[in-house]
Short mmCIF file of C-alpha atoms in Angstrom, two decimals:
data_model
loop_
_atom_site.label_atom_id
_atom_site.label_comp_id
_atom_site.label_asym_id
_atom_site.label_seq_id
_atom_site.Cartn_x
_atom_site.Cartn_y
_atom_site.Cartn_z
CA UNK A 135 16.84 6.82 -28.74
CA UNK A 136 20.22 6.67 -27.04
CA UNK A 137 21.73 3.89 -24.98
CA UNK A 138 21.74 3.87 -21.23
CA UNK A 139 24.64 2.90 -18.96
CA UNK A 140 25.39 0.42 -16.18
CA UNK A 141 26.57 2.14 -13.02
CA UNK A 142 27.38 1.26 -9.43
CA UNK A 143 25.84 3.08 -6.49
CA UNK A 144 28.56 4.62 -4.32
CA UNK A 145 26.37 6.39 -1.76
CA UNK A 146 24.71 9.70 -0.99
CA UNK A 147 26.12 13.14 -0.27
CA UNK A 148 25.12 16.74 -0.94
CA UNK A 149 26.19 19.51 -3.29
CA UNK A 150 26.05 23.21 -2.44
CA UNK A 151 24.84 25.76 -4.98
CA UNK A 152 26.17 29.29 -5.43
CA UNK A 153 23.30 30.64 -3.31
CA UNK A 154 24.20 28.34 -0.41
CA UNK A 155 21.39 25.82 -0.90
CA UNK A 156 22.30 22.17 -0.64
CA UNK A 157 21.04 19.45 -2.99
CA UNK A 158 20.97 15.82 -1.80
CA UNK A 159 22.57 13.67 -4.50
CA UNK A 160 23.40 10.03 -5.13
CA UNK A 161 26.85 9.29 -6.51
CA UNK A 162 26.93 6.77 -9.37
CA UNK A 163 30.18 5.36 -10.73
CA UNK A 164 30.77 4.10 -14.27
CA UNK A 165 33.33 1.31 -14.10
CA UNK A 166 34.59 0.54 -17.64
CA UNK A 167 31.09 0.44 -19.14
CA UNK A 168 31.78 -1.08 -22.58
CA UNK A 169 29.74 -2.29 -25.55
CA UNK A 170 29.82 -6.10 -25.82
CA UNK A 171 27.59 -6.70 -28.80
CA UNK A 172 24.72 -5.62 -31.05
CA UNK A 173 21.17 -6.87 -31.40
CA UNK A 174 19.90 -6.21 -34.90
CA UNK A 175 16.49 -6.28 -36.54
CA UNK A 176 17.47 -8.92 -39.11
CA UNK A 177 19.08 -11.35 -36.69
CA UNK A 178 17.27 -10.78 -33.39
CA UNK A 179 14.08 -8.97 -34.33
CA UNK A 180 14.93 -5.81 -32.36
CA UNK A 181 17.71 -3.24 -32.10
CA UNK A 182 19.69 -3.02 -28.87
CA UNK A 183 23.14 -2.70 -27.37
CA UNK A 184 24.62 -5.20 -24.93
CA UNK A 185 26.77 -3.47 -22.32
CA UNK A 186 29.02 -4.78 -19.59
CA UNK A 187 30.54 -3.11 -16.54
CA UNK A 188 32.84 -3.98 -13.65
CA UNK A 189 35.68 -6.49 -13.47
CA UNK A 190 35.40 -10.26 -13.04
CA UNK A 191 38.03 -12.97 -12.81
CA UNK A 192 38.16 -15.25 -15.82
CA UNK A 193 38.60 -18.37 -13.68
CA UNK A 194 35.00 -18.03 -12.44
CA UNK A 195 33.51 -17.72 -15.94
CA UNK A 196 31.99 -20.60 -17.92
CA UNK A 197 33.64 -21.26 -21.27
CA UNK A 198 30.60 -20.00 -23.18
CA UNK A 199 30.78 -16.60 -21.47
CA UNK A 200 34.54 -16.45 -21.98
CA UNK A 201 33.98 -16.84 -25.71
CA UNK A 202 31.48 -13.97 -25.79
CA UNK A 203 33.95 -11.58 -24.16
CA UNK A 204 36.74 -12.89 -26.39
CA UNK A 205 34.74 -12.12 -29.54
CA UNK A 206 34.11 -8.58 -28.31
CA UNK A 207 37.81 -8.24 -27.34
CA UNK A 208 36.99 -6.88 -23.88
CA UNK A 209 37.80 -8.02 -20.36
CA UNK A 210 35.17 -10.13 -18.55
CA UNK A 211 32.46 -8.02 -16.98
CA UNK A 212 30.62 -8.54 -13.72
CA UNK A 213 27.32 -6.99 -14.83
CA UNK A 214 25.75 -7.31 -18.30
CA UNK A 215 22.58 -5.59 -19.53
CA UNK A 216 20.81 -4.70 -22.77
CA UNK A 217 19.46 -1.30 -23.81
CA UNK A 218 16.99 -0.77 -26.64
CA UNK A 219 18.25 1.90 -29.02
CA UNK A 220 17.43 3.29 -32.45
CA UNK A 221 19.42 2.09 -35.43
CA UNK A 222 21.33 5.38 -35.68
CA UNK A 223 22.43 5.12 -32.04
CA UNK A 224 24.43 1.87 -32.30
CA UNK A 225 27.91 2.27 -30.81
CA UNK A 226 30.91 0.22 -32.00
CA UNK A 227 31.76 -2.97 -30.09
CA UNK A 228 34.42 -2.30 -27.48
CA UNK A 229 33.52 1.38 -27.05
CA UNK A 230 33.57 2.67 -23.47
CA UNK A 231 30.76 5.04 -22.52
CA UNK A 232 31.97 7.98 -20.43
CA UNK A 233 30.29 9.96 -17.67
CA UNK A 234 29.64 12.96 -19.93
CA UNK A 235 27.21 10.79 -21.89
CA UNK A 236 24.71 12.65 -19.68
CA UNK A 237 24.67 16.45 -19.50
CA UNK A 238 24.07 18.55 -16.41
CA UNK A 239 20.41 19.41 -15.99
CA UNK A 240 18.94 16.54 -17.97
CA UNK A 241 16.55 14.03 -16.44
CA UNK A 242 17.24 10.30 -16.23
CA UNK A 243 15.36 7.15 -15.19
CA UNK A 244 17.21 4.89 -12.75
CA UNK A 245 16.43 1.19 -12.25
CA UNK A 246 17.79 -0.90 -9.38
CA UNK A 247 17.02 -3.65 -6.90
CA UNK A 248 15.65 -2.40 -3.58
CA UNK A 249 17.23 -3.29 -0.24
CA UNK A 250 15.98 -6.58 1.22
CA UNK A 251 14.03 -6.34 4.50
CA UNK A 252 13.41 -10.02 5.11
CA UNK A 253 10.02 -11.27 6.38
CA UNK A 254 7.83 -8.30 7.33
CA UNK A 255 4.35 -7.95 8.78
CA UNK A 256 1.39 -6.23 7.19
CA UNK A 257 1.93 -2.91 8.97
CA UNK A 258 5.52 -2.53 7.77
CA UNK A 259 5.04 -4.13 4.35
CA UNK A 260 1.71 -2.56 3.31
CA UNK A 261 1.24 0.28 5.82
CA UNK A 262 -1.77 -1.38 7.50
CA UNK A 263 -3.23 0.41 10.51
CA UNK A 264 -3.24 -2.62 12.82
CA UNK A 265 -5.90 -3.46 15.40
CA UNK A 266 -7.15 -1.30 18.27
CA UNK A 267 -4.95 -0.76 21.30
CA UNK A 268 -7.73 -1.72 23.78
CA UNK A 269 -11.31 -3.06 23.87
CA UNK A 270 -10.74 -6.76 23.60
CA UNK A 271 -7.49 -6.83 21.59
CA UNK A 272 -4.65 -8.57 23.35
CA UNK A 273 -1.23 -9.67 22.08
CA UNK A 274 -2.20 -9.27 18.39
CA UNK A 275 -2.21 -5.45 18.07
CA UNK A 276 -0.08 -5.52 14.89
CA UNK A 277 -1.95 -8.31 13.12
CA UNK A 278 -3.66 -7.66 9.79
CA UNK A 279 -7.14 -8.84 10.82
CA UNK A 280 -9.52 -10.81 8.63
CA UNK A 281 -8.27 -12.04 5.25
CA UNK A 282 -11.52 -13.09 3.59
CA UNK A 283 -14.04 -14.65 5.96
CA UNK A 284 -17.79 -13.86 5.78
CA UNK A 285 -17.67 -13.10 2.08
CA UNK A 286 -18.67 -14.91 -1.08
CA UNK A 287 -17.07 -17.38 -1.89
CA UNK A 288 -15.57 -17.20 1.63
CA UNK A 289 -11.91 -17.70 0.85
CA UNK A 290 -8.68 -15.73 0.71
CA UNK A 291 -8.11 -14.51 -2.83
CA UNK A 292 -4.78 -14.56 -4.60
CA UNK A 293 -2.57 -11.46 -4.35
CA UNK A 294 -4.08 -10.51 -1.00
CA UNK A 295 -1.85 -8.07 0.86
CA UNK A 296 -0.41 -10.14 3.69
CA UNK A 297 2.84 -10.53 5.64
CA UNK A 298 5.73 -11.88 3.59
CA UNK A 299 9.12 -11.21 2.03
CA UNK A 300 9.78 -7.48 1.70
CA UNK A 301 12.31 -5.80 -0.59
CA UNK A 302 14.60 -7.16 -3.33
CA UNK A 303 12.20 -5.79 -5.96
CA UNK A 304 13.05 -4.20 -9.29
CA UNK A 305 12.25 -0.50 -8.87
CA UNK A 306 12.50 2.32 -11.41
CA UNK A 307 12.70 5.91 -10.20
CA UNK A 308 11.69 8.42 -12.87
CA UNK A 309 12.88 11.94 -13.65
CA UNK A 310 16.01 12.32 -11.52
CA UNK A 311 18.02 15.40 -12.47
CA UNK A 312 21.73 15.15 -13.25
CA UNK A 313 23.53 17.64 -10.99
CA UNK A 314 27.20 17.03 -11.85
CA UNK A 315 29.43 14.75 -13.92
CA UNK A 316 33.11 13.90 -13.39
CA UNK A 317 34.68 12.35 -16.48
CA UNK A 318 38.08 11.70 -14.88
CA UNK A 319 36.66 9.61 -12.05
CA UNK A 320 33.63 8.37 -14.00
CA UNK A 321 31.05 9.81 -11.61
CA UNK A 322 27.50 10.94 -12.26
CA UNK A 323 25.64 12.80 -9.47
CA UNK A 324 21.84 12.66 -9.64
CA UNK A 325 19.46 14.53 -7.40
CA UNK A 326 17.53 12.45 -4.85
CA UNK A 327 17.57 8.83 -3.76
CA UNK A 328 18.25 5.81 -5.95
CA UNK A 329 16.91 2.30 -5.23
CA UNK A 330 19.41 -0.26 -3.98
CA UNK A 331 22.18 -0.58 -1.42
CA UNK A 332 25.70 0.82 -1.57
CA UNK A 333 27.72 -1.04 -4.16
CA UNK A 334 24.62 -2.28 -5.98
CA UNK A 335 24.38 -2.30 -9.77
CA UNK A 336 21.83 -0.04 -11.42
CA UNK A 337 20.96 1.09 -14.94
CA UNK A 338 20.65 4.73 -15.96
CA UNK A 339 18.95 5.88 -19.16
CA UNK A 340 17.44 9.03 -20.63
CA UNK A 341 14.09 9.95 -19.08
CA UNK A 342 11.07 8.71 -21.00
CA UNK A 343 8.72 11.47 -19.83
CA UNK A 344 11.15 14.38 -20.28
CA UNK A 345 12.66 15.75 -23.50
CA UNK A 346 16.33 15.11 -24.21
CA UNK A 347 18.45 18.30 -24.04
CA UNK A 348 19.66 19.64 -27.36
CA UNK A 349 23.30 19.59 -26.23
CA UNK A 350 23.20 15.89 -25.31
CA UNK A 351 25.77 14.00 -27.44
CA UNK A 352 24.31 11.71 -30.10
CA UNK A 353 24.60 8.76 -30.47
CA UNK A 354 26.49 9.17 -27.19
CA UNK A 355 29.77 10.15 -25.58
CA UNK A 356 32.17 7.24 -25.84
CA UNK A 357 35.76 6.23 -26.37
CA UNK A 358 36.83 3.33 -28.55
CA UNK A 359 39.38 1.13 -26.76
CA UNK A 360 40.45 -1.03 -29.73
CA UNK A 361 42.51 1.75 -31.29
CA UNK A 362 39.89 3.27 -33.62
CA UNK A 363 38.74 6.84 -33.10
CA UNK A 364 35.16 7.59 -32.21
CA UNK A 365 33.13 9.41 -34.91
CA UNK A 366 33.03 12.69 -32.97
CA UNK A 367 36.75 12.50 -32.15
CA UNK A 368 37.65 11.63 -35.73
CA UNK A 369 35.71 14.62 -37.04
CA UNK A 370 37.44 16.90 -34.53
CA UNK A 371 40.88 15.60 -35.55
CA UNK A 372 40.03 16.08 -39.24
CA UNK A 373 39.04 19.71 -38.62
CA UNK A 374 42.16 20.28 -36.56
CA UNK A 375 40.36 20.93 -33.29
#
């Protein structure tokens, strides 16, 4: 199981195919997505990678967080997340994951925070039908109606669908296809919509319900910043490629 990445949503556009068809895509940008630390079975009880992305000024960081970035020898990151991986997919600390970590045509799962809508009524929040337009209904056409009267025990139960705060929820969209990747600019284009607003942070990982392509790099496509060569690059240099 490979690691995912932390990306930033740039916006939506479209890509034209050779036959003239257009595919709506969401542009995701990888901004110095680096490995900050390891979570091991012996020490933590599970195996995972801690990644960080984006830039953050050191003056706004607590001393404890400064020490964590100092140990990893990386610049302070704005967004930090963990990804469960298998033991053979651990990447070295300080390695930067590139956009070609994902291959064109593979499916990914994207997780983000939905756009906040504020306080919303039942019709907008839960798609209620509302009350009748005539026959005794006045002023309250968009109300939700009864919430629990004339029933046993005659009260409103918990988790009843009612008006309230809408949006700002953690949403995962499954099986989005990777259309293009741009390693130079760190862009990944996925087909369809992605939860969240422009500039929001999201996580992208290999699809759970789809098989991983055979040409996908394992344990991943990365570049070591601390001066050491990545395993794939070292092998290529040794063979003279």
